[in-house]
mmCIF file of C-alpha atoms in Angstrom:
data_model
loop_
_atom_site.group_PDB
_atom_site.id
_atom_site.type_symbol
_atom_site.label_atom_id
_atom_site.label_comp_id
_atom_site.label_asym_id
_atom_site.label_seq_id
_atom_site.Cartn_x
_atom_site.Cartn_y
_atom_site.Cartn_z
ATOM 1 C CA UNK P 216 -74.648 118.148 164.301
ATOM 2 C CA UNK P 217 -73.497 115.549 161.729
ATOM 3 C CA UNK P 218 -71.806 113.541 164.503
ATOM 4 C CA UNK P 219 -74.978 113.657 166.612
ATOM 5 C CA UNK P 220 -77.090 112.571 163.684
ATOM 6 C CA UNK P 221 -74.736 109.697 162.775
ATOM 7 C CA UNK P 222 -74.737 108.586 166.419
ATOM 8 C CA UNK P 223 -78.551 108.590 166.401
ATOM 9 C CA UNK P 224 -78.658 106.551 163.196
ATOM 10 C CA UNK P 225 -76.190 104.014 164.573
ATOM 11 C CA UNK P 226 -78.111 103.749 167.848
ATOM 12 C CA UNK P 227 -81.391 103.246 165.950
ATOM 13 C CA UNK P 228 -79.871 100.487 163.814
ATOM 14 C CA UNK P 229 -78.249 98.639 166.724
ATOM 15 C CA UNK P 230 -81.402 98.948 168.861
ATOM 16 C CA UNK P 231 -83.422 97.025 166.264
ATOM 17 C CA UNK P 232 -80.561 94.603 165.646
ATOM 18 C CA UNK P 233 -79.994 93.866 169.360
ATOM 19 C CA UNK P 234 -83.730 93.349 169.956
ATOM 20 C CA UNK P 235 -83.941 90.784 167.154
ATOM 21 C CA UNK P 236 -80.762 88.998 168.258
ATOM 22 C CA UNK P 237 -82.023 88.795 171.831
ATOM 23 C CA UNK P 238 -85.369 87.272 170.834
ATOM 24 C CA UNK P 239 -83.732 84.726 168.499
ATOM 25 C CA UNK P 240 -81.295 83.503 171.152
ATOM 26 C CA UNK P 241 -83.991 83.475 173.829
ATOM 27 C CA UNK P 242 -86.178 81.307 171.581
ATOM 28 C CA UNK P 243 -83.257 78.888 171.110
ATOM 29 C CA UNK P 244 -82.670 78.872 174.900
ATOM 30 C CA UNK P 245 -86.380 78.178 175.404
ATOM 31 C CA UNK P 246 -86.234 75.165 173.076
ATOM 32 C CA UNK P 247 -83.117 73.859 174.814
ATOM 33 C CA UNK P 248 -84.837 74.132 178.198
ATOM 34 C CA UNK P 249 -87.771 72.112 176.863
ATOM 35 C CA UNK P 250 -85.249 69.494 175.710
ATOM 36 C CA UNK P 251 -83.574 69.401 179.138
ATOM 37 C CA UNK P 252 -86.950 69.145 180.878
ATOM 38 C CA UNK P 253 -88.061 66.305 178.614
ATOM 39 C CA UNK P 254 -85.006 64.197 179.469
ATOM 40 C CA UNK P 255 -84.096 65.304 182.999
ATOM 41 C CA UNK P 256 -87.138 67.032 184.533
ATOM 42 C CA UNK P 257 -85.870 69.679 186.939
ATOM 43 C CA UNK P 258 -82.977 67.597 188.273
ATOM 44 C CA UNK P 259 -80.452 69.275 185.988
ATOM 45 C CA UNK P 260 -81.600 72.871 186.402
ATOM 46 C CA UNK P 261 -78.254 73.905 187.870
ATOM 47 C CA UNK P 262 -76.394 72.444 184.891
ATOM 48 C CA UNK P 263 -78.796 74.179 182.527
ATOM 49 C CA UNK P 264 -78.258 77.493 184.316
ATOM 50 C CA UNK P 265 -74.519 77.141 183.765
ATOM 51 C CA UNK P 266 -75.124 76.476 180.060
ATOM 52 C CA UNK P 267 -77.595 79.356 179.859
ATOM 53 C CA UNK P 268 -75.137 81.785 181.407
ATOM 54 C CA UNK P 269 -71.896 80.595 179.872
ATOM 55 C CA UNK P 270 -73.142 79.798 176.375
ATOM 56 C CA UNK P 271 -76.360 81.679 175.636
ATOM 57 C CA UNK P 272 -75.375 84.722 177.696
ATOM 58 C CA UNK P 273 -72.054 84.963 175.889
ATOM 59 C CA UNK P 274 -73.694 84.307 172.526
ATOM 60 C CA UNK P 275 -76.109 87.200 173.005
ATOM 61 C CA UNK P 276 -73.468 89.680 174.156
ATOM 62 C CA UNK P 277 -71.037 88.568 171.438
ATOM 63 C CA UNK P 278 -73.768 88.898 168.794
ATOM 64 C CA UNK P 279 -74.637 92.378 170.092
ATOM 65 C CA UNK P 280 -70.961 93.450 170.212
ATOM 66 C CA UNK P 281 -71.162 94.059 173.956
ATOM 67 C CA UNK P 282 -67.693 93.727 175.487
ATOM 68 C CA UNK P 283 -67.945 92.776 179.187
ATOM 69 C CA UNK P 284 -64.612 93.113 180.983
ATOM 70 C CA UNK P 285 -64.491 90.984 184.147
ATOM 71 C CA UNK P 286 -62.647 92.479 187.107
ATOM 72 C CA UNK P 287 -62.341 90.100 190.069
ATOM 73 C CA UNK P 288 -61.004 91.672 193.260
ATOM 74 C CA UNK P 289 -61.113 88.390 195.169
ATOM 75 C CA UNK P 290 -61.422 84.633 194.762
ATOM 76 C CA UNK P 291 -64.767 82.879 195.212
ATOM 77 C CA UNK P 292 -65.866 79.565 196.674
ATOM 78 C CA UNK P 293 -68.011 77.363 194.434
ATOM 79 C CA UNK P 294 -69.355 75.604 197.552
ATOM 80 C CA UNK P 295 -70.662 78.860 199.009
ATOM 81 C CA UNK P 296 -74.052 80.489 198.469
ATOM 82 C CA UNK P 297 -73.836 84.266 198.161
ATOM 83 C CA UNK P 298 -76.358 87.060 198.210
ATOM 84 C CA UNK P 299 -75.167 89.000 195.173
ATOM 85 C CA UNK P 300 -76.151 92.670 195.000
ATOM 86 C CA UNK P 301 -75.689 94.714 191.832
ATOM 87 C CA UNK P 302 -76.388 98.274 190.780
ATOM 88 C CA UNK P 303 -79.323 98.569 188.375
ATOM 89 C CA UNK P 304 -79.087 101.102 185.567
ATOM 90 C CA UNK P 305 -80.318 99.563 182.309
ATOM 91 C CA UNK P 306 -82.457 96.903 180.672
ATOM 92 C CA UNK P 307 -79.283 94.990 179.750
ATOM 93 C CA UNK P 308 -77.941 94.628 183.290
ATOM 94 C CA UNK P 309 -78.932 90.956 183.442
ATOM 95 C CA UNK P 310 -76.716 90.145 180.437
ATOM 96 C CA UNK P 311 -73.841 92.047 182.018
ATOM 97 C CA UNK P 312 -74.313 90.294 185.387
ATOM 98 C CA UNK P 313 -74.332 86.902 183.694
ATOM 99 C CA UNK P 314 -71.347 87.489 181.419
ATOM 100 C CA UNK P 315 -69.244 89.187 184.045
ATOM 101 C CA UNK P 316 -69.815 86.581 186.743
ATOM 102 C CA UNK P 317 -67.130 84.273 188.187
ATOM 103 C CA UNK P 318 -67.637 80.667 187.099
ATOM 104 C CA UNK P 319 -67.775 79.626 190.769
ATOM 105 C CA UNK P 320 -70.947 81.645 191.424
ATOM 106 C CA UNK P 321 -74.167 80.121 190.039
ATOM 107 C CA UNK P 322 -77.062 82.412 190.852
ATOM 108 C CA UNK P 323 -80.772 82.832 190.398
ATOM 109 C CA UNK P 324 -82.214 86.284 189.863
ATOM 110 C CA UNK P 325 -84.943 87.883 191.897
ATOM 111 C CA UNK P 326 -87.070 89.572 189.261
ATOM 112 C CA UNK P 327 -90.330 91.425 188.819
ATOM 113 C CA UNK P 328 -93.470 89.393 188.176
ATOM 114 C CA UNK P 329 -94.168 91.383 184.994
ATOM 115 C CA UNK P 330 -91.166 89.772 183.303
ATOM 116 C CA UNK P 331 -93.089 86.524 182.835
ATOM 117 C CA UNK P 332 -95.247 88.224 180.187
ATOM 118 C CA UNK P 333 -92.392 88.336 177.668
ATOM 119 C CA UNK P 334 -92.790 85.493 175.100
ATOM 120 C CA UNK P 335 -90.417 82.535 175.690
ATOM 121 C CA UNK P 336 -88.348 84.616 178.128
ATOM 122 C CA UNK P 337 -91.272 84.431 180.558
ATOM 123 C CA UNK P 338 -91.162 80.632 180.592
ATOM 124 C CA UNK P 339 -87.400 80.649 181.186
ATOM 125 C CA UNK P 340 -87.517 82.984 184.165
ATOM 126 C CA UNK P 341 -90.559 81.288 185.679
ATOM 127 C CA UNK P 342 -88.614 78.029 185.706
ATOM 128 C CA UNK P 343 -85.205 79.301 186.654
ATOM 129 C CA UNK P 344 -85.619 82.604 188.480
ATOM 130 C CA UNK P 345 -87.600 83.859 191.456
ATOM 131 C CA UNK P 346 -90.340 86.360 190.654
ATOM 132 C CA UNK P 347 -92.031 88.780 193.014
ATOM 133 C CA UNK P 348 -94.939 91.180 192.837
ATOM 134 C CA UNK P 349 -93.594 94.044 194.936
ATOM 135 C CA UNK P 350 -97.118 95.421 195.438
ATOM 136 C CA UNK P 351 -98.245 92.211 197.132
ATOM 137 C CA UNK P 352 -97.122 91.486 200.678
ATOM 138 C CA UNK P 353 -98.026 87.816 200.245
ATOM 139 C CA UNK P 354 -95.868 87.603 197.100
ATOM 140 C CA UNK P 355 -92.935 89.266 198.862
ATOM 141 C CA UNK P 356 -93.138 86.790 201.744
ATOM 142 C CA UNK P 357 -93.409 83.817 199.384
ATOM 143 C CA UNK P 358 -90.422 84.937 197.299
ATOM 144 C CA UNK P 359 -88.346 85.495 200.441
ATOM 145 C CA UNK P 360 -89.020 81.955 201.643
ATOM 146 C CA UNK P 361 -88.210 80.591 198.200
ATOM 147 C CA UNK P 362 -84.911 82.479 198.078
ATOM 148 C CA UNK P 363 -83.912 80.844 201.359
ATOM 149 C CA UNK P 364 -84.771 77.413 199.985
ATOM 150 C CA UNK P 365 -82.758 77.999 196.811
ATOM 151 C CA UNK P 366 -79.761 79.095 198.880
ATOM 152 C CA UNK P 367 -80.038 75.923 200.941
ATOM 153 C CA UNK P 368 -79.800 73.991 197.649
ATOM 154 C CA UNK P 369 -76.490 75.732 196.891
ATOM 155 C CA UNK P 370 -77.626 78.551 194.624
ATOM 156 C CA UNK P 371 -76.585 82.151 195.083
ATOM 157 C CA UNK P 372 -79.284 84.809 194.718
ATOM 158 C CA UNK P 373 -78.757 88.049 192.812
ATOM 159 C CA UNK P 374 -80.849 91.053 193.813
ATOM 160 C CA UNK P 375 -80.949 94.670 192.667
ATOM 161 C CA UNK P 376 -81.253 96.427 196.034
ATOM 162 C CA UNK P 377 -82.327 99.680 194.351
ATOM 163 C CA UNK P 378 -85.514 97.880 193.341
ATOM 164 C CA UNK P 379 -85.750 99.437 189.900
ATOM 165 C CA UNK P 380 -83.504 101.081 187.331
ATOM 166 C CA UNK P 381 -81.654 104.165 188.468
ATOM 167 C CA UNK P 382 -82.855 106.962 186.186
ATOM 168 C CA UNK P 383 -81.447 109.701 188.427
ATOM 169 C CA UNK P 384 -78.123 111.561 187.982
ATOM 170 C CA UNK P 385 -76.920 110.004 191.261
ATOM 171 C CA UNK P 386 -74.554 106.985 191.034
ATOM 172 C CA UNK P 387 -76.978 104.766 192.976
ATOM 173 C CA UNK P 388 -80.453 105.000 194.499
ATOM 174 C CA UNK P 389 -81.432 104.233 198.083
ATOM 175 C CA UNK P 390 -81.389 100.518 198.853
ATOM 176 C CA UNK P 391 -84.279 98.379 200.063
ATOM 177 C CA UNK P 392 -83.621 96.068 203.024
ATOM 178 C CA UNK P 393 -84.532 92.731 201.422
ATOM 179 C CA UNK P 394 -81.141 91.568 200.122
ATOM 180 C CA UNK P 395 -79.394 92.494 203.365
ATOM 181 C CA UNK P 396 -82.043 90.879 205.516
ATOM 182 C CA UNK P 397 -81.720 87.682 203.453
ATOM 183 C CA UNK P 398 -77.946 87.597 203.865
ATOM 184 C CA UNK P 399 -78.135 88.181 207.623
ATOM 185 C CA UNK P 400 -80.919 85.683 208.273
ATOM 186 C CA UNK P 401 -79.067 83.051 206.224
ATOM 187 C CA UNK P 402 -75.695 84.172 207.674
ATOM 188 C CA UNK P 403 -74.342 84.185 204.136
ATOM 189 C CA UNK P 404 -71.831 86.614 202.602
ATOM 190 C CA UNK P 405 -72.839 89.622 200.529
ATOM 191 C CA UNK P 406 -71.087 89.738 197.153
ATOM 192 C CA UNK P 407 -71.037 93.149 195.442
ATOM 193 C CA UNK P 408 -71.136 93.295 191.637
ATOM 194 C CA UNK P 409 -70.804 96.820 190.214
ATOM 195 C CA UNK P 410 -71.465 97.432 186.525
ATOM 196 C CA UNK P 411 -69.499 100.398 185.185
ATOM 197 C CA UNK P 412 -70.049 101.938 181.750
ATOM 198 C CA UNK P 413 -73.266 100.170 180.788
ATOM 199 C CA UNK P 414 -75.328 103.363 181.028
ATOM 200 C CA UNK P 415 -73.562 104.688 177.911
ATOM 201 C CA UNK P 416 -74.540 101.567 175.957
ATOM 202 C CA UNK P 417 -78.167 101.461 177.058
ATOM 203 C CA UNK P 418 -79.408 104.722 178.644
ATOM 204 C CA UNK P 419 -81.965 104.072 181.420
ATOM 205 C CA UNK P 420 -84.396 106.794 180.367
ATOM 206 C CA UNK P 421 -87.092 106.541 177.710
ATOM 207 C CA UNK P 422 -87.524 103.559 175.378
ATOM 208 C CA UNK P 423 -84.950 100.814 174.927
ATOM 209 C CA UNK P 424 -81.984 102.015 172.884
ATOM 210 C CA UNK P 425 -78.600 100.388 172.426
ATOM 211 C CA UNK P 426 -75.144 101.145 171.071
ATOM 212 C CA UNK P 427 -72.277 98.583 171.188
ATOM 213 C CA UNK P 428 -69.355 99.206 173.484
ATOM 214 C CA UNK P 429 -67.345 98.115 176.513
ATOM 215 C CA UNK P 430 -68.338 97.920 180.167
ATOM 216 C CA UNK P 431 -66.682 96.657 183.331
ATOM 217 C CA UNK P 432 -68.105 94.108 185.766
ATOM 218 C CA UNK P 433 -66.416 94.479 189.167
ATOM 219 C CA UNK P 434 -66.737 91.689 191.753
ATOM 220 C CA UNK P 435 -65.477 92.739 195.167
ATOM 221 C CA UNK P 436 -64.354 90.750 198.201
ATOM 222 C CA UNK P 437 -67.363 89.026 199.831
ATOM 223 C CA UNK P 438 -68.637 90.686 203.008
ATOM 224 C CA UNK P 439 -69.226 88.236 205.860
ATOM 225 C CA UNK P 440 -72.496 88.528 207.779
ATOM 226 C CA UNK P 441 -71.569 85.963 210.431
ATOM 227 C CA UNK P 442 -72.748 87.250 213.802
ATOM 228 C CA UNK P 443 -74.734 90.132 212.307
ATOM 229 C CA UNK P 444 -78.347 90.814 213.306
ATOM 230 C CA UNK P 445 -81.102 92.766 211.565
ATOM 231 C CA UNK P 446 -79.947 95.825 213.475
ATOM 232 C CA UNK P 447 -76.813 95.763 211.304
ATOM 233 C CA UNK P 448 -78.766 96.297 208.068
ATOM 234 C CA UNK P 449 -78.176 100.095 207.877
ATOM 235 C CA UNK P 450 -74.432 99.610 208.405
ATOM 236 C CA UNK P 451 -74.321 96.852 205.774
ATOM 237 C CA UNK P 452 -76.261 98.928 203.244
ATOM 238 C CA UNK P 453 -73.893 101.841 203.789
ATOM 239 C CA UNK P 454 -70.830 99.653 203.239
ATOM 240 C CA UNK P 455 -72.201 98.172 200.005
ATOM 241 C CA UNK P 456 -73.222 101.607 198.747
ATOM 242 C CA UNK P 457 -69.728 102.954 199.362
ATOM 243 C CA UNK P 458 -68.179 100.067 197.414
ATOM 244 C CA UNK P 459 -70.473 100.631 194.414
ATOM 245 C CA UNK P 460 -69.961 104.394 194.390
ATOM 246 C CA UNK P 461 -66.180 103.996 194.600
ATOM 247 C CA UNK P 462 -66.190 101.679 191.546
ATOM 248 C CA UNK P 463 -68.467 103.983 189.576
ATOM 249 C CA UNK P 464 -66.430 107.079 190.400
ATOM 250 C CA UNK P 465 -63.064 105.533 189.573
ATOM 251 C CA UNK P 466 -64.119 104.984 185.958
#
């Protein structure tokens, strides 16, 4: 009982601490984006994304004592645009995706429209990410077109194919088609990023809670979609699901 109570106290302390650290660094990132916009407009957005991920992302995880171990199972081409798919378990997945990513892969997130309501963070993601209102068909179509345009500019797109956080006891939830359809229509490779161990740091149920620790960010060999059609979506989803489950179960 003493161990449980000490664990609860530590989790309570680090939850408040991590929340404050996140907001402070996000405010600094917001100011830096204003600076970049003032001098460069949107011409240097890709450079700013690299700074955001490699500096601010690392600063936040370092400040929160989150240890992200990168595990690359392949090499990656900086000239390629990937459709990155990741399992979605916690509110801190974005930080783990960013800090575990290969330097060759510069991506924009597909996120929920509600995220733009968060102070300062909302401005950042409106400028740099692609938001979608899943309840609106028009919004889904618009975001899909925008993702294609961003890929044509050289960006990769990262999507959580489960749609929302996995609060079930299963390793992954059923996938939506969107990410796989995007990859096939663009004839671009699927890149699977599996986060292992993050659920213990930030449980997906209830309110946000956090405890420092280590997690693993696995990046598997890209899956080519050259020659695939939309009829191949079920097969592609199955293959990606098997990769994620294998990584989660080997932990």
